[in-house]
XYZ file of C-alpha atoms in Angstrom:
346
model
C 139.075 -238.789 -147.671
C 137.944 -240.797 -144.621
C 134.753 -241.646 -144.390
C 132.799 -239.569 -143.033
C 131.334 -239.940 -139.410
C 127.816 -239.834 -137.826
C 126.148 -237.461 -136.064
C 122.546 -236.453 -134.852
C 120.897 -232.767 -134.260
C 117.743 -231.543 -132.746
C 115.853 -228.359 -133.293
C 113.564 -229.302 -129.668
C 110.476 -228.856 -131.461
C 108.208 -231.638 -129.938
C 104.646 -229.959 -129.006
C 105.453 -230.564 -125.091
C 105.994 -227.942 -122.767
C 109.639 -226.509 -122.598
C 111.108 -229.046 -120.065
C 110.122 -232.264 -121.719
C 111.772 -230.474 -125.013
C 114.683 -230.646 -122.917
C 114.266 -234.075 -121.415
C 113.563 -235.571 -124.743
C 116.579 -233.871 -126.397
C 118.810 -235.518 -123.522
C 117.317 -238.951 -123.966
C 117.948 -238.454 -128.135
C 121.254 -237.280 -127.503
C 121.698 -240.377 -125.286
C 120.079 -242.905 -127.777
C 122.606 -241.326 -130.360
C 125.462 -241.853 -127.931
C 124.464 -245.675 -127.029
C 124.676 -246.155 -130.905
C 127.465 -244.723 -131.984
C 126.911 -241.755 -133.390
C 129.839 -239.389 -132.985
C 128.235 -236.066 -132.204
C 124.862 -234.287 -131.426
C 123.869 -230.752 -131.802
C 121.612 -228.301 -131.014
C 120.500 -225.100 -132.373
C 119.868 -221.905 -130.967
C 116.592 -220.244 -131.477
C 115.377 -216.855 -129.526
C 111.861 -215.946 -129.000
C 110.293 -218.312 -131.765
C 109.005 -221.819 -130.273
C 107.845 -222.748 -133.828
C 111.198 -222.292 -135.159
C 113.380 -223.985 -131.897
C 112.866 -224.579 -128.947
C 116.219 -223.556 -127.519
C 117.747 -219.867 -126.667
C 120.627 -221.040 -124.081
C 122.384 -224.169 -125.911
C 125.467 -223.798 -123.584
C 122.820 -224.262 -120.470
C 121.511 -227.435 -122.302
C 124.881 -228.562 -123.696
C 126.610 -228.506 -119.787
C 123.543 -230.922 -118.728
C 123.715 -233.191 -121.837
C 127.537 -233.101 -120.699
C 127.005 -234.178 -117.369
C 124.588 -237.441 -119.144
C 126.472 -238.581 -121.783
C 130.426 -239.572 -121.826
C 131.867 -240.018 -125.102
C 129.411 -237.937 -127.880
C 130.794 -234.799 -128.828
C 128.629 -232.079 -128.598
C 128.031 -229.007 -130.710
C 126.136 -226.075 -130.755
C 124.356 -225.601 -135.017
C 124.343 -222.811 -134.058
C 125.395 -219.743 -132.068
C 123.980 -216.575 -133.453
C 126.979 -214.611 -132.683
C 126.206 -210.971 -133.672
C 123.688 -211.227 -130.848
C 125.984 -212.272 -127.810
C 128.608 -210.582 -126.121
C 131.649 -212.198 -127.219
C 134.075 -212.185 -124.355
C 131.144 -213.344 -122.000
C 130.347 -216.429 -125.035
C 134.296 -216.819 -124.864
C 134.453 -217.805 -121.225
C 131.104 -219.459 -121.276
C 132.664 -222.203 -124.074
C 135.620 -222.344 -122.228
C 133.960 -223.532 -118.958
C 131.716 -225.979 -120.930
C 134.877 -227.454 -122.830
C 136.513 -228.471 -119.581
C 133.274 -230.120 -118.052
C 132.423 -231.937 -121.013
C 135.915 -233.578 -121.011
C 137.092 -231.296 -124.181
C 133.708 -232.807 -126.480
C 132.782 -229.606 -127.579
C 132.077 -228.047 -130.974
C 131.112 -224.732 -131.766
C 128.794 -224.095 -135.026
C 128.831 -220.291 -135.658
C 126.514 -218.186 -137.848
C 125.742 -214.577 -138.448
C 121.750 -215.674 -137.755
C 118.833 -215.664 -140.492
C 115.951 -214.048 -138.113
C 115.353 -210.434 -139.116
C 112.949 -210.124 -135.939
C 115.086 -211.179 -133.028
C 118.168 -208.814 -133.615
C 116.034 -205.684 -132.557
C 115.486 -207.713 -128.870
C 119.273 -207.042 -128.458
C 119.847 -203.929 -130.086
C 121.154 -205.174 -132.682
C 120.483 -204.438 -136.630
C 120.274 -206.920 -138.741
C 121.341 -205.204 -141.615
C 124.762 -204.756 -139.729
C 124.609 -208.582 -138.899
C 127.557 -209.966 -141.012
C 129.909 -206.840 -139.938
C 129.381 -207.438 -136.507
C 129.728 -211.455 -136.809
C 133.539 -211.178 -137.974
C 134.362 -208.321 -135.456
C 132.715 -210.928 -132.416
C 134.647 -214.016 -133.835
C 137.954 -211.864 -134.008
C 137.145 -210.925 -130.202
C 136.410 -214.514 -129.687
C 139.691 -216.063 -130.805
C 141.646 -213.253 -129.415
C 140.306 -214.363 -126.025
C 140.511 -218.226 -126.943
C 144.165 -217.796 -127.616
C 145.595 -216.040 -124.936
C 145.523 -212.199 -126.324
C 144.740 -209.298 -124.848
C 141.093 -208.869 -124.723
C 139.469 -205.162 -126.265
C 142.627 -203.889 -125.906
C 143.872 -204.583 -122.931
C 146.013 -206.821 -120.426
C 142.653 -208.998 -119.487
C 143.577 -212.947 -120.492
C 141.051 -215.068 -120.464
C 140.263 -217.498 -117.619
C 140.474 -220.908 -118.614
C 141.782 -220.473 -121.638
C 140.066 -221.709 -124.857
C 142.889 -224.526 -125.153
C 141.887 -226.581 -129.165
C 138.773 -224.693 -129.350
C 139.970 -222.595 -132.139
C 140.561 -226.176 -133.846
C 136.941 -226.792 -133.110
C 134.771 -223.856 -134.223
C 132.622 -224.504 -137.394
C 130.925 -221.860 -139.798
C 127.451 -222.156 -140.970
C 126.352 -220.677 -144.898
C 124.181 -220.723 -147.636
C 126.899 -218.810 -149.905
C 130.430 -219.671 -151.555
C 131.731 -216.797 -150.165
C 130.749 -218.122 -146.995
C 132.493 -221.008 -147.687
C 135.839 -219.048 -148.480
C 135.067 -216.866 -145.274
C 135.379 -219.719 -143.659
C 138.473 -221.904 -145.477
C 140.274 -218.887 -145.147
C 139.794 -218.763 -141.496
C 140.583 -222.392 -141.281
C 137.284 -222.752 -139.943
C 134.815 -226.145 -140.148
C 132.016 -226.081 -142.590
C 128.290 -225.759 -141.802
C 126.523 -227.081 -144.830
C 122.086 -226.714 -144.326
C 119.244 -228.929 -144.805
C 117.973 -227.325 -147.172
C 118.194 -223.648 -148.450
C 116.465 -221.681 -151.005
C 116.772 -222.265 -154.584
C 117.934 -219.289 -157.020
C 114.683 -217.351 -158.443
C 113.345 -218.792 -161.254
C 115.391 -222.301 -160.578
C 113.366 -224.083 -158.241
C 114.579 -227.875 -159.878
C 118.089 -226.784 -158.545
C 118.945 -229.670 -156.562
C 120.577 -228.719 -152.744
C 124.018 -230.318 -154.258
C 123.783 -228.246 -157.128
C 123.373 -225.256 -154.427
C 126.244 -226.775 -152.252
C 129.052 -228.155 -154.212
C 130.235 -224.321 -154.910
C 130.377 -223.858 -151.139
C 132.068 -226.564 -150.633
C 134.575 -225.910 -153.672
C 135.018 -222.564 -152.729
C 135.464 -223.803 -148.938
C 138.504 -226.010 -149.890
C 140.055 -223.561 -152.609
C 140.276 -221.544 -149.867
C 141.279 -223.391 -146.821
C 145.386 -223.232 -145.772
C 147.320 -226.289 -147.034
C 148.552 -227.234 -143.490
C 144.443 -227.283 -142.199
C 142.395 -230.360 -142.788
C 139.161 -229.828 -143.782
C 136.405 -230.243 -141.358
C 132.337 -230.230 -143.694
C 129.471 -231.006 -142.063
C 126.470 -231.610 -144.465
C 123.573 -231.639 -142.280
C 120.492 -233.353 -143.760
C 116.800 -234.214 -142.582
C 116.465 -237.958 -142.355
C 113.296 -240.287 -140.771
C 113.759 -244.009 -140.782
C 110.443 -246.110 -140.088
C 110.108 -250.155 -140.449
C 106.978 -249.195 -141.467
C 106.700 -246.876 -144.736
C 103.031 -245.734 -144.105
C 104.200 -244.880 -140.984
C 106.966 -242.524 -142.240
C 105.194 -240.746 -145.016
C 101.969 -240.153 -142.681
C 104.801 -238.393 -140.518
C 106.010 -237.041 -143.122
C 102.730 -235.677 -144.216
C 101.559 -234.146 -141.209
C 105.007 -232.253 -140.364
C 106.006 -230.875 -143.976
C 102.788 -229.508 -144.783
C 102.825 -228.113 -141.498
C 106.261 -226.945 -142.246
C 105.706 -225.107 -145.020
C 104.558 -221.656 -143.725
C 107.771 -221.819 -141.608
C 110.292 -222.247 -144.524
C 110.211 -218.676 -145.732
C 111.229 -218.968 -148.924
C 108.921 -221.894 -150.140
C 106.132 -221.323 -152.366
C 102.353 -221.289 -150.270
C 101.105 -223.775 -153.106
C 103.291 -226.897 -151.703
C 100.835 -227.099 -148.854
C 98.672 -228.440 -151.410
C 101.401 -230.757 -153.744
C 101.680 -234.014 -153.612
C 104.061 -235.725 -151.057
C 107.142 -236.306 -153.147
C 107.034 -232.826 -154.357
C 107.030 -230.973 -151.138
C 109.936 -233.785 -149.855
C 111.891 -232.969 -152.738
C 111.638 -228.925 -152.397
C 112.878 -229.420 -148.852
C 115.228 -232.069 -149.377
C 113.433 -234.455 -146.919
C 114.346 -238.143 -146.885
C 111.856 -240.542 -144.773
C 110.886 -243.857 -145.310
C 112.333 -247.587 -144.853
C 115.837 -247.774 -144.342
C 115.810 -249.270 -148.110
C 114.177 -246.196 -149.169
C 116.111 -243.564 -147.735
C 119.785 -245.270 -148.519
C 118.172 -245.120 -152.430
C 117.773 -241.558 -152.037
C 120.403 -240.493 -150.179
C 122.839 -242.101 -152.916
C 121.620 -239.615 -155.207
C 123.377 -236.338 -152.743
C 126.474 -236.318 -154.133
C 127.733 -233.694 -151.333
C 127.559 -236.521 -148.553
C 130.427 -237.920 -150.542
C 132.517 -235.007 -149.798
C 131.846 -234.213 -145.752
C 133.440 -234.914 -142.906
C 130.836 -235.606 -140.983
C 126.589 -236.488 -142.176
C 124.370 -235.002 -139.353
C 121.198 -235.635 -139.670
C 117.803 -234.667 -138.297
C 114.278 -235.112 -138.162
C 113.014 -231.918 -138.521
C 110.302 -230.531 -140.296
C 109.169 -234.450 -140.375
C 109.049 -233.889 -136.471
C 107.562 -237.725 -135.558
C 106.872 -238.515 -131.961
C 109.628 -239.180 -129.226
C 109.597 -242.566 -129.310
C 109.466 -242.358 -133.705
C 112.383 -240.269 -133.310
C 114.398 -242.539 -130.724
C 113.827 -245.644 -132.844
C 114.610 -243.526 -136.540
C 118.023 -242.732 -134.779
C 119.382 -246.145 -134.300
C 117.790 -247.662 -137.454
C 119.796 -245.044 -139.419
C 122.895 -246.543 -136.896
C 122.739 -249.831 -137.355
C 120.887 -250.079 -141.008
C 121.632 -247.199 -142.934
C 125.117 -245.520 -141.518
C 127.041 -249.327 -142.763
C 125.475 -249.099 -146.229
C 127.825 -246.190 -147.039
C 130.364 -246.860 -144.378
C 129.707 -243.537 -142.376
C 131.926 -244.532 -138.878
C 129.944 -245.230 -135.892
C 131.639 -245.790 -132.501
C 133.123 -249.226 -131.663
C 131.138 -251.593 -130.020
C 132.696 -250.952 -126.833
C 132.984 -247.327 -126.740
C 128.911 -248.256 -126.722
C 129.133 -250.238 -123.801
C 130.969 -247.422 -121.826
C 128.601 -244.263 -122.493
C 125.478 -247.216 -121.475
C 127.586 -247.864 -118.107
C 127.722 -244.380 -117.562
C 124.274 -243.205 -118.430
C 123.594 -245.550 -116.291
């Protein structure tokens, strides 16, 4: 397999108000681009600051376009059972063109029991709905007749279907999505089985991923994305006091964690959610020890629930470029590729 290749995302969870989320996002997305990282991503988040910081990633996205000229971007994710497909449809397709055909689309069926109710949708009925949207979606994308009717779709959705993605915690999500020839979405972190909570996140993953390629067509290359949260100081005070401050913080958010690892020692609560910050010595040690980055397609990582400064965060992305990213040969844009997306930044 080729090695995989680099990629940032961002939650926007800085404690600014909502427009320097969004200016800070661009100039991340920008520092990722002027060091060759091959995509960024943003999620989408409704209603919940605390959660993210973003409910209109296609809004964002066609600005970051506009900024940037060679980093792909993606959306991680789309909560599809809450959008009207033929409008999301048309909205990608737009995007895709300005953006130069960069695009990727990360898909899910959304984990936020509160927010489905806001668009009168159940949650309950959330996975149902997901599979009937994405058939509506490619049906558009690839020139069909939309709902049953002559209606074709305006531009058309040209290699997008090449470039959608499908977000899980479950093997069966993984065989949804082989089956549908679909990229892989692989989390951060996810909860651990009851009664299991030493189960490592490869232990959790490598079944998604196996079931993910048992299922995927012959004639389909596989496309998984293990997405992992990373911080990279010189300094490794600095990165564990981050560290500190944001997990513990963190904890109340991450449903399924115990209450009680507010209180546990550092390397405990890093460990339950799969957090890796330090020097870039320290975090190559302990990424060599996830055994599913040996498998993806592409490592994407983020900050998040470390959440460090802006300027923390802008220097953490191009120490894990230039210091971490050649340790295990994860590709990184030529040199002058670089010197093109500065020019036009510029």
């Amino acid at each position: 397999m080729t090695a995989p290749a680099l990629g940032f995302f961002t939650r926007l969870l800085e404690d600014v108000p909502a427009a320097d989320r969004y200016r800070y996002a661009l100039a991340q997305i920008q520092q990722a681009e002027r060091h060759g990282y091959r995509s960024a991503w943003v999620a989408q988040h409704h209603f919940h600051e605390f959660e993210g910081g973003l409910p209109s990633p296609l809004v964002f996205l066609a600005y970051a376009a506009a900024r940037t000229s060679r980093i792909r971007l993606g959306t991680g994710v789309i909560t599809l059972p809450m959008e009207e497909p033929v409008r999301v449809a048309e909205d990608l397709a737009v995007l895709d063109r300005l953006a130069d055909g960069r695009l990727e689309v990360g898909l899910a069926s959304g984990g936020t029991p509160g927010s489905f109710a806001a668009f009168g949708h159940r949650f309950e009925s959330r996975h149902g709905t997901y599979f009937r949207h994405l058939r509506t979606l490619l049906d558009a994308w690839e020139g069909r007749g939309i709902a049953g009717t002559e209606n074709r779709l305006y531009p058309s959705g040209g290699t997008l279907p090449q470039r959608l993605w499908h977000a899980t915690f479950s093997a069966d999500g993984g065989r949804q999505a082989g089956r549908r020839g679909l990229g892989l979405m692989l989390s951060r972190t996810q909860p651990r089985p009851d009664g299991r909570p030493e189960t490592t996140l490869a232990e959790l993953q490598h079944p998604i991923v196996d079931a993910y390629l048992a299922a995927l067509p012959g004639d389909v290359a596989p496309r998984i994305m293990a997405s992992r949260t990373l911080f990279v100081s010189e300094d490794r005070a600095e990165a564990e006091a981050y560290a500190e401050h944001g997990l513990r913080r963190g904890v109340g958010r991450l449903r399924y964690l115990d209450p009680r690892f507010a209180s546990a020692p550092l390397e405990d609560l890093a460990a339950a959610t799969d957090t890796h910050a330090g020097t870039p010595d320290d975090v190559i040690a302990s990424l060599a020890s996830d055994t599913v980055l040996q498998r993806a397609t592409d490592v994407v990582f983020q900050v998040h629930s470390v959440d460090p400064p802006h300027e923390a965060t802008l220097r953490s992305i191009a120490l894990i470029a230039d210091q971490v990213a050649p340790h295990f040969g994860w590709r990184v844009a030529p040199a002058g590729d670089r010197l093109a997306a500065d020019r036009t930044a510029a």
